[in-house]
Coordinates of C-alpha atoms in Angstrom, one line a residue:
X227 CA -86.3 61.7 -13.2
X228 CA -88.1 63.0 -10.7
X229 CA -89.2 61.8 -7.1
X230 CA -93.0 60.4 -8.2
X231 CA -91.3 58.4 -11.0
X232 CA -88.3 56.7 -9.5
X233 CA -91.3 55.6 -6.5
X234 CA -93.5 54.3 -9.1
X235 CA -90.5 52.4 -11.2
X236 CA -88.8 51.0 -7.7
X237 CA -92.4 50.0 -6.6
X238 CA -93.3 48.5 -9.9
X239 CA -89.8 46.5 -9.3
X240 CA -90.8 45.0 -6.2
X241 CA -94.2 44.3 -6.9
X242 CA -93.5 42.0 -9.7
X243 CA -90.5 39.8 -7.7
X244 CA -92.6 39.7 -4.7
X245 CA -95.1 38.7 -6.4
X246 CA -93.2 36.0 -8.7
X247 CA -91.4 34.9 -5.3
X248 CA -94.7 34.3 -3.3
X249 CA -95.8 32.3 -6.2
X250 CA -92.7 30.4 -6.7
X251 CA -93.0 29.5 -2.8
X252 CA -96.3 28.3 -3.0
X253 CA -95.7 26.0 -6.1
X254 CA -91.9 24.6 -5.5
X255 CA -92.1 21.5 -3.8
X256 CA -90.8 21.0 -0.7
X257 CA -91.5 18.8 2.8
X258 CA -91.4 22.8 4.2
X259 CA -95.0 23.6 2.8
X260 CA -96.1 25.2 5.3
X261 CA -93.6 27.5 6.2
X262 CA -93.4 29.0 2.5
X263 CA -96.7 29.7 2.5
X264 CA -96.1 32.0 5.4
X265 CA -93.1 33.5 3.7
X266 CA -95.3 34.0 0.8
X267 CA -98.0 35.5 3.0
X268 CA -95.1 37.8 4.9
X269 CA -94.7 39.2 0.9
X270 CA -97.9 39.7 -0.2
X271 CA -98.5 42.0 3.1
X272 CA -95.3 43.3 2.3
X273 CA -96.5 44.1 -1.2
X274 CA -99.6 45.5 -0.2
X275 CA -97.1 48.0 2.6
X276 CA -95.1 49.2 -0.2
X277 CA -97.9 49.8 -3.3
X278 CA -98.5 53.0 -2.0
X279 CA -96.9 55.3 -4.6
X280 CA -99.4 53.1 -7.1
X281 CA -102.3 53.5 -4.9
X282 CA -101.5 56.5 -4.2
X283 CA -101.9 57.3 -8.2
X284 CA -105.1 55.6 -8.8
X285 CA -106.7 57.3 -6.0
X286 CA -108.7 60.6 -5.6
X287 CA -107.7 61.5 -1.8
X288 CA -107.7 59.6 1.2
X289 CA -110.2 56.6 1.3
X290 CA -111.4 53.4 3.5
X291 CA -109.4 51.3 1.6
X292 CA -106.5 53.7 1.9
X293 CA -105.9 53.5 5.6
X294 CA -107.0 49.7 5.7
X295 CA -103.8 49.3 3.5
X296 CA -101.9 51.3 6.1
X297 CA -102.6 49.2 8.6
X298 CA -101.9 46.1 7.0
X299 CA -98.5 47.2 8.6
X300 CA -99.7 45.3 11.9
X301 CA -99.7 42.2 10.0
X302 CA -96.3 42.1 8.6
X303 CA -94.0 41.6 12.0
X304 CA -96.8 38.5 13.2
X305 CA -96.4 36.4 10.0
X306 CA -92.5 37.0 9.7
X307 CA -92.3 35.8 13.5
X308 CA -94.7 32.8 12.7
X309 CA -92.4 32.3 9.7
X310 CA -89.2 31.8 12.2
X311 CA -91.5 29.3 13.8
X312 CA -92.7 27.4 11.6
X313 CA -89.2 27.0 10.1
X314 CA -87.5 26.5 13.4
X315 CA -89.8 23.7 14.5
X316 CA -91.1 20.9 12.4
X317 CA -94.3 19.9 14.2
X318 CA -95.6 23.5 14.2
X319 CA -99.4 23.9 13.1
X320 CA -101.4 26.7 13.3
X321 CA -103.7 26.9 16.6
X322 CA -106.6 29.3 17.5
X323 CA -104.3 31.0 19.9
X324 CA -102.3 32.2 16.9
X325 CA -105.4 34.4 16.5
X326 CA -104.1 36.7 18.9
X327 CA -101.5 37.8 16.4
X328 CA -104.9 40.0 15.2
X329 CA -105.5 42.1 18.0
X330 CA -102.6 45.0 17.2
X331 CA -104.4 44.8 13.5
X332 CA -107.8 44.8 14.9
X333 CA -107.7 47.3 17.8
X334 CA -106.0 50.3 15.1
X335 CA -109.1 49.7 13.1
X336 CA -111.2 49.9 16.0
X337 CA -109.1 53.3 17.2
X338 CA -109.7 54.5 13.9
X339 CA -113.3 53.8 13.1
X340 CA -115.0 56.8 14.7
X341 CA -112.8 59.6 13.2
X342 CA -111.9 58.4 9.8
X343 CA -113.8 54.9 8.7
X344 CA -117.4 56.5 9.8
X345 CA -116.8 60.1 8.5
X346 CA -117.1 62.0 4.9
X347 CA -114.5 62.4 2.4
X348 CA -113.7 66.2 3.7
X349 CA -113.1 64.9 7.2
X350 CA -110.8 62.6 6.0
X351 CA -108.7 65.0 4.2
X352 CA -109.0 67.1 7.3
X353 CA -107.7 64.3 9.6
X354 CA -105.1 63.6 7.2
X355 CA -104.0 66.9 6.8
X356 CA -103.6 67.3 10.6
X357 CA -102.2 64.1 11.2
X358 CA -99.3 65.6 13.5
X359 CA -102.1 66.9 16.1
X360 CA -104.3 63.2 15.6
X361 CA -104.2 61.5 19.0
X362 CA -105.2 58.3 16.5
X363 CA -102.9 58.6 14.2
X364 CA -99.9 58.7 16.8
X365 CA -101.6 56.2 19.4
X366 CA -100.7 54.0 15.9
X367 CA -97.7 54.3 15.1
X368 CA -96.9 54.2 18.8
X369 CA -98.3 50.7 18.7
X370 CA -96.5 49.6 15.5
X371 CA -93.1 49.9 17.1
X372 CA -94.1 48.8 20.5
X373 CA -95.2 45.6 18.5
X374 CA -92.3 45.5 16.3
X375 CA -89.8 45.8 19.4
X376 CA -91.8 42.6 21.5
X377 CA -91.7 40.5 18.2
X378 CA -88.1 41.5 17.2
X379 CA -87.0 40.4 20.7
X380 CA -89.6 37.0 20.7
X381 CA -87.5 36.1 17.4
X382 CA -84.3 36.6 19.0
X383 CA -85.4 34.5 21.8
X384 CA -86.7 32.0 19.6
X385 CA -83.2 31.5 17.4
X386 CA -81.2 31.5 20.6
X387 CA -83.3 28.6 21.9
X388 CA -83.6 26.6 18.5
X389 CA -79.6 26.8 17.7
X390 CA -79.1 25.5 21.2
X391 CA -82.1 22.8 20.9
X392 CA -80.1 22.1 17.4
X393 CA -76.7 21.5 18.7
X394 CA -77.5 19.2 21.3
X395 CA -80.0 16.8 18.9
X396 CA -78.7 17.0 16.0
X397 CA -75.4 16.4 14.1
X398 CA -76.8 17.9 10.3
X399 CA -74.1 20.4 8.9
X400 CA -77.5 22.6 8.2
X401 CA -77.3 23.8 11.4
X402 CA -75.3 26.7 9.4
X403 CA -78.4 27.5 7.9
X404 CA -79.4 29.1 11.0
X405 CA -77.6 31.6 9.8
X406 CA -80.6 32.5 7.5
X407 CA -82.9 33.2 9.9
X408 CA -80.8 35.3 11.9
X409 CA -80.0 37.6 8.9
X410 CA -83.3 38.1 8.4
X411 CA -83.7 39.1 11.3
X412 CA -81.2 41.4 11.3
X413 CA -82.4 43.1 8.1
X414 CA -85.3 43.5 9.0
X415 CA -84.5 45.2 12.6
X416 CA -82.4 47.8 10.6
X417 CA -85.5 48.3 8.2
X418 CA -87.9 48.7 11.1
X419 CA -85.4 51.3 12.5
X420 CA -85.2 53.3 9.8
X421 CA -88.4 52.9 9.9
X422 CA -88.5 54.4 13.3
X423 CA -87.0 57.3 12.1
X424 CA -89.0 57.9 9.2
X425 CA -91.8 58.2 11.3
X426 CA -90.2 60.7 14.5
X427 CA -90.0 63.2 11.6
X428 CA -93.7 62.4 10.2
X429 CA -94.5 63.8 13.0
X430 CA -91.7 66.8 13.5
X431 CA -91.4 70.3 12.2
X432 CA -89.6 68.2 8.9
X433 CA -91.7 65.9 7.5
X434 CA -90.0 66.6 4.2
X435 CA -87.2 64.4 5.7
X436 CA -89.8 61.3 5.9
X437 CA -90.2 61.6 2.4
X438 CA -87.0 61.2 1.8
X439 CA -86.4 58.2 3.8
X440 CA -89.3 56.5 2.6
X441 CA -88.1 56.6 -1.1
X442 CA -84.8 55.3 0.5
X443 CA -87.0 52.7 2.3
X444 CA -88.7 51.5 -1.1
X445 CA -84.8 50.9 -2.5
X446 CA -83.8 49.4 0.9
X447 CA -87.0 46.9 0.4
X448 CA -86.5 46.3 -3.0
X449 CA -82.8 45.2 -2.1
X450 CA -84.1 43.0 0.8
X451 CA -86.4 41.4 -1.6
X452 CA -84.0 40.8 -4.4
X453 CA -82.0 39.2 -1.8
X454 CA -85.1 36.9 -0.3
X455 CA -85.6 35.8 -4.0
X456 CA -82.0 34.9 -3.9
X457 CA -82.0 32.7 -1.4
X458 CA -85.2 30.9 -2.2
X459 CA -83.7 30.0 -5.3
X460 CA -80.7 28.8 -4.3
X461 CA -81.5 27.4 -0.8
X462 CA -85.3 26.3 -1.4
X463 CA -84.8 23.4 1.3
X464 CA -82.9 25.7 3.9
X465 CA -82.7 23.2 7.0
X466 CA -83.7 20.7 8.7
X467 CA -86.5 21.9 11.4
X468 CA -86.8 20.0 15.1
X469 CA -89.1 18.8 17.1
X470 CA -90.7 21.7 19.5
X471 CA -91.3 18.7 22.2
X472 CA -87.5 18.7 23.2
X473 CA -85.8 20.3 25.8
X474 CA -82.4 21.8 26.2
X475 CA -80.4 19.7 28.9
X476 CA -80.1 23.0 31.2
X477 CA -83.9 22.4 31.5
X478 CA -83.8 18.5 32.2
X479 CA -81.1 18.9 34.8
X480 CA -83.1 22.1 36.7
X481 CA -86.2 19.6 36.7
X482 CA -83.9 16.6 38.1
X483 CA -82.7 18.7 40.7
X484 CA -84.2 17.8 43.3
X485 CA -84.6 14.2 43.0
X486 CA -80.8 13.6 41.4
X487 CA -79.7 12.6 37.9
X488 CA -81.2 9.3 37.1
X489 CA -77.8 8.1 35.8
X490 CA -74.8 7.4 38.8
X491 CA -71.8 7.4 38.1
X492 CA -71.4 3.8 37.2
X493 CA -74.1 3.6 35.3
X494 CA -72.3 7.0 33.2
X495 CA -69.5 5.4 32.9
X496 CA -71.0 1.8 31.3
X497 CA -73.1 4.1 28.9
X498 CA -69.9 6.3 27.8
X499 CA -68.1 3.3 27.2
X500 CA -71.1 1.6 24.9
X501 CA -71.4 5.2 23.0
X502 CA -67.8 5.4 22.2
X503 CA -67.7 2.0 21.0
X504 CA -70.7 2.1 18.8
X505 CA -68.9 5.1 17.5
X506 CA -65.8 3.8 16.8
X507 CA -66.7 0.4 15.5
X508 CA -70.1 1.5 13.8
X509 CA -69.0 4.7 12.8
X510 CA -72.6 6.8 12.6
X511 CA -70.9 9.8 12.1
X512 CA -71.0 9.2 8.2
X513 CA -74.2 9.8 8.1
X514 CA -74.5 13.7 7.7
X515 CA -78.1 13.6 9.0
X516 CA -77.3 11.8 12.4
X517 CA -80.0 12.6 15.4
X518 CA -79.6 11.6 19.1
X519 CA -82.6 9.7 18.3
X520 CA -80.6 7.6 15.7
X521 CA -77.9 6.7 18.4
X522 CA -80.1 6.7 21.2
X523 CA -82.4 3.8 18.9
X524 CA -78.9 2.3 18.0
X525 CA -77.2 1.4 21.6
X526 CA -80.8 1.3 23.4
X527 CA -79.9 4.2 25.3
X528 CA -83.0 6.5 25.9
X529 CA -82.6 10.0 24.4
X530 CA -83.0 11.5 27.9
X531 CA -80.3 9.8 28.8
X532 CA -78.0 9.9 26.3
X533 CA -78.8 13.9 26.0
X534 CA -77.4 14.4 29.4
X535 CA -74.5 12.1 28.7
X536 CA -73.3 13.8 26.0
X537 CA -74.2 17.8 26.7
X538 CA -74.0 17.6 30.5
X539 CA -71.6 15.0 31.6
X540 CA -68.9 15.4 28.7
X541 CA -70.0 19.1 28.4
X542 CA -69.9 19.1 24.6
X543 CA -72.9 19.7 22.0
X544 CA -74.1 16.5 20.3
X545 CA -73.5 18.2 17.1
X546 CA -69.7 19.0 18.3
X547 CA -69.5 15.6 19.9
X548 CA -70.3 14.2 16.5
X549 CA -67.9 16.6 14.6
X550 CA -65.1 15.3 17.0
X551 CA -65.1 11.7 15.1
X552 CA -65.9 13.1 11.7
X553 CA -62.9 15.7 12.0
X554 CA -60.1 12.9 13.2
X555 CA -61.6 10.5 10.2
X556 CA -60.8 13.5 8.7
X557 CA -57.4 13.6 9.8
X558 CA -56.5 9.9 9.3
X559 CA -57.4 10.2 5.5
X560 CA -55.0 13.5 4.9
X561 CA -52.0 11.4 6.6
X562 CA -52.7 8.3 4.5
X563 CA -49.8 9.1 1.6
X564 CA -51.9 6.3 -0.5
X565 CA -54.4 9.0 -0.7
X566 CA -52.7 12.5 -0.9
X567 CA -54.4 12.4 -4.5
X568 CA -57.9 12.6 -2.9
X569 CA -59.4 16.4 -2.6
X570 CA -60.4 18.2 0.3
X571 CA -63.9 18.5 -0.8
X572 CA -63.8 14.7 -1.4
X573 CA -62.8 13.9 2.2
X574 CA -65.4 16.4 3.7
X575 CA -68.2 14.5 1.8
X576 CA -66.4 11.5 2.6
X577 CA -66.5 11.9 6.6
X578 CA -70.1 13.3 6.9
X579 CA -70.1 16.5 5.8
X580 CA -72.0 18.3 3.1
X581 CA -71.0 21.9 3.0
X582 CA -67.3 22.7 2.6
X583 CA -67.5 25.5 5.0
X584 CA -68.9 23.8 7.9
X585 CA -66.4 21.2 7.8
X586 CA -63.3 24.2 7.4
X587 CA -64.9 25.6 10.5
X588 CA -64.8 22.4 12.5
X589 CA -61.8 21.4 11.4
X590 CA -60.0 24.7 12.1
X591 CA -62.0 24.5 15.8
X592 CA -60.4 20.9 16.1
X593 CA -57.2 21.4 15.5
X594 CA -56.1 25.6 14.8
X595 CA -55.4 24.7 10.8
X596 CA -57.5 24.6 7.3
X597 CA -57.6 21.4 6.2
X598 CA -55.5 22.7 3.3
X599 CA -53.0 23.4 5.9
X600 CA -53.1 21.1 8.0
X601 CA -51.9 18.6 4.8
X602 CA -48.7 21.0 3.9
X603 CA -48.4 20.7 7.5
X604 CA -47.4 16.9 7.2

């Protein structure tokens, strides 16, 4: 088989999953509308990115529509980062400022225009040809990875800041699901650095080598996409999203600075005492959804408040706070010899978890065994 063929088989591959995927995003129903559709947009640029072999085929040399598929490029990296977004935070809505996700798009098309767009077919071919000595042609991909490097590190940035936001407001096990969106991220750094490289020797005395790594790029990208439809399959509600209005405590405490915490030390003390009460006699913690807001509601304590309690004054994460109760619940239940018959995965469920290794992890973070262990252990 040789090289044309395998492109046209691996991008023939990927055309029809990306394609099935986008659709499948846009139909399934799910409270995350919104954010699927940009996943499903992030595809169908990605589509029209890798269909090159296929265009390539069709076409008689290098055309208008040719290069405005090349720079579709400067699309891809805005919609996966307004993908993270919109996933991360559930009251996100697209704004005119988003607009300005364009301009990398918009001003290659505009650098272009004079040279390429608004010349003949033989000047294309020309400034094709000499692409290596094209001040256009490398002011562009200059750009690209300048543009991919501010958005890779904006996503970074943005998952940092939404675990943390996460841990202190809510007490959902699918805060492992994080975990996601931070692999994505991941894969798609390496891609865009092989990428990187691809490109360096575009431009070099071997551009054979770019060849190369592009057909490796197509099977790296097919991979990645097998993997996205994966996931959408088996995760298609991946996590619960918050609120973009909250703040992390380290930000309410700087602002409080200078005019004190608004809770003394009395005052702590009568609201730690009503929060560990309501959490001992009510027991929330069953409820594997639990929210600061639902305790906050509960003891008429405002959020705020309650926030700094919890994160600040006992210095734990609400989400770890929470865990605390669920995880000795935990333990009562495997000491109980009445119910040694009861599984593991019954007691997790049973205590307010819903995924078997979230509650291993805390458990092993509570007390340095499995719960399997910890059982023998008795």
């Amino acid at each position: 088989m040789d090289k044309t063929n395998l492109l046209i088989i691996v991008t023939v591959i990927s055309l029809f999953i990306s394609l099935f995927l986008a659709f499948f995003l846009v139909t399934v129903k799910t409270k995350n509308k919104l954010s699927n559709s940009i996943f499903a947009l992030f595809l169908l640029i990605t589509v029209v990115d890798t269909i090159e072999p296929l265009f390539n085929l069709m076409a008689d040399g290098p055309s208008n529509l040719g290069m405005l598929r090349n720079t579709f490029a400067f699309l891809q990296i805005p919609a996966f980062y307004l993908y993270i977004v919109s996933v991360c935070y559930s009251d996100f809505k697209f704004k005119p400022k988003h607009l300005a996700h364009l301009l990398p798009f918009l001003i290659v098309n505009a650098v272009l225009a004079a040279r390429f767009y608004a010349v003949d077919l033989a000047s294309k071919i020309n400034f094709i040809n000499n692409r290596q000595d094209m001040i256009e042609l490398q002011f562009t991909h200059i750009l690209f990875h300048l543009q991919t490097a501010v958005y890779i590190i904006a996503v970074f940035m943005l998952l940092r800041k939404a675990k943390k936001l996460y841990l202190e407001n809510y007490a959902g096990t699918s805060v492992t699901s994080y975990n996601w969106l931070f692999q994505f991220t991941i894969v798609l750094t390496v891609l865009y650095l092989i990428t990187l490289f691809k490109n360096i020797f575009k431009f070099s005395d071997y551009p054979y080598i770019s060849e190369w790594i592009k057909i490796g790029l197509l099977v790296f990208q097919l991979l990645i996409i097998c993997w996205y439809l994966f996931k959408a399959l088996n995760h298609p509600d991946l996590f619960r999203n918050i609120d973009s209005k909250l703040k992390l405590v380290s930000d309410i405490i700087s602002e409080e600075e200078n005019s004190e915490l608004a809770v003394n030390e009395e005052v702590y003390q009568e609201e730690l005492l009503k929060l560990k009460m309501y959490m001992t006699e009510e027991k929330p913690f069953l409820n594997p959804s639990l929210t600061i807001q639902d305790v906050s509601a509960a003891i008429q304590i405002p959020v705020r408040d309650l926030s700094i309690l919890i994160n600040h004054k006992l210095e734990q994460h609400f989400y770890d706070f929470i865990n605390t109760y669920r995880i000795e619940n935990a333990m009562t239940i495997l000491r109980d010899n009445a119910k040694s018959k009861v599984t593991v995965l019954e007691i997790l469920y049973e205590v307010g978890f819903n995924s078997k290794s979230s509650f291993n992890t805390a458990f092993k973070k509570h007390t340095g065994h499995t719960p399997t262990d910890y059982r023998k252990s008795l």
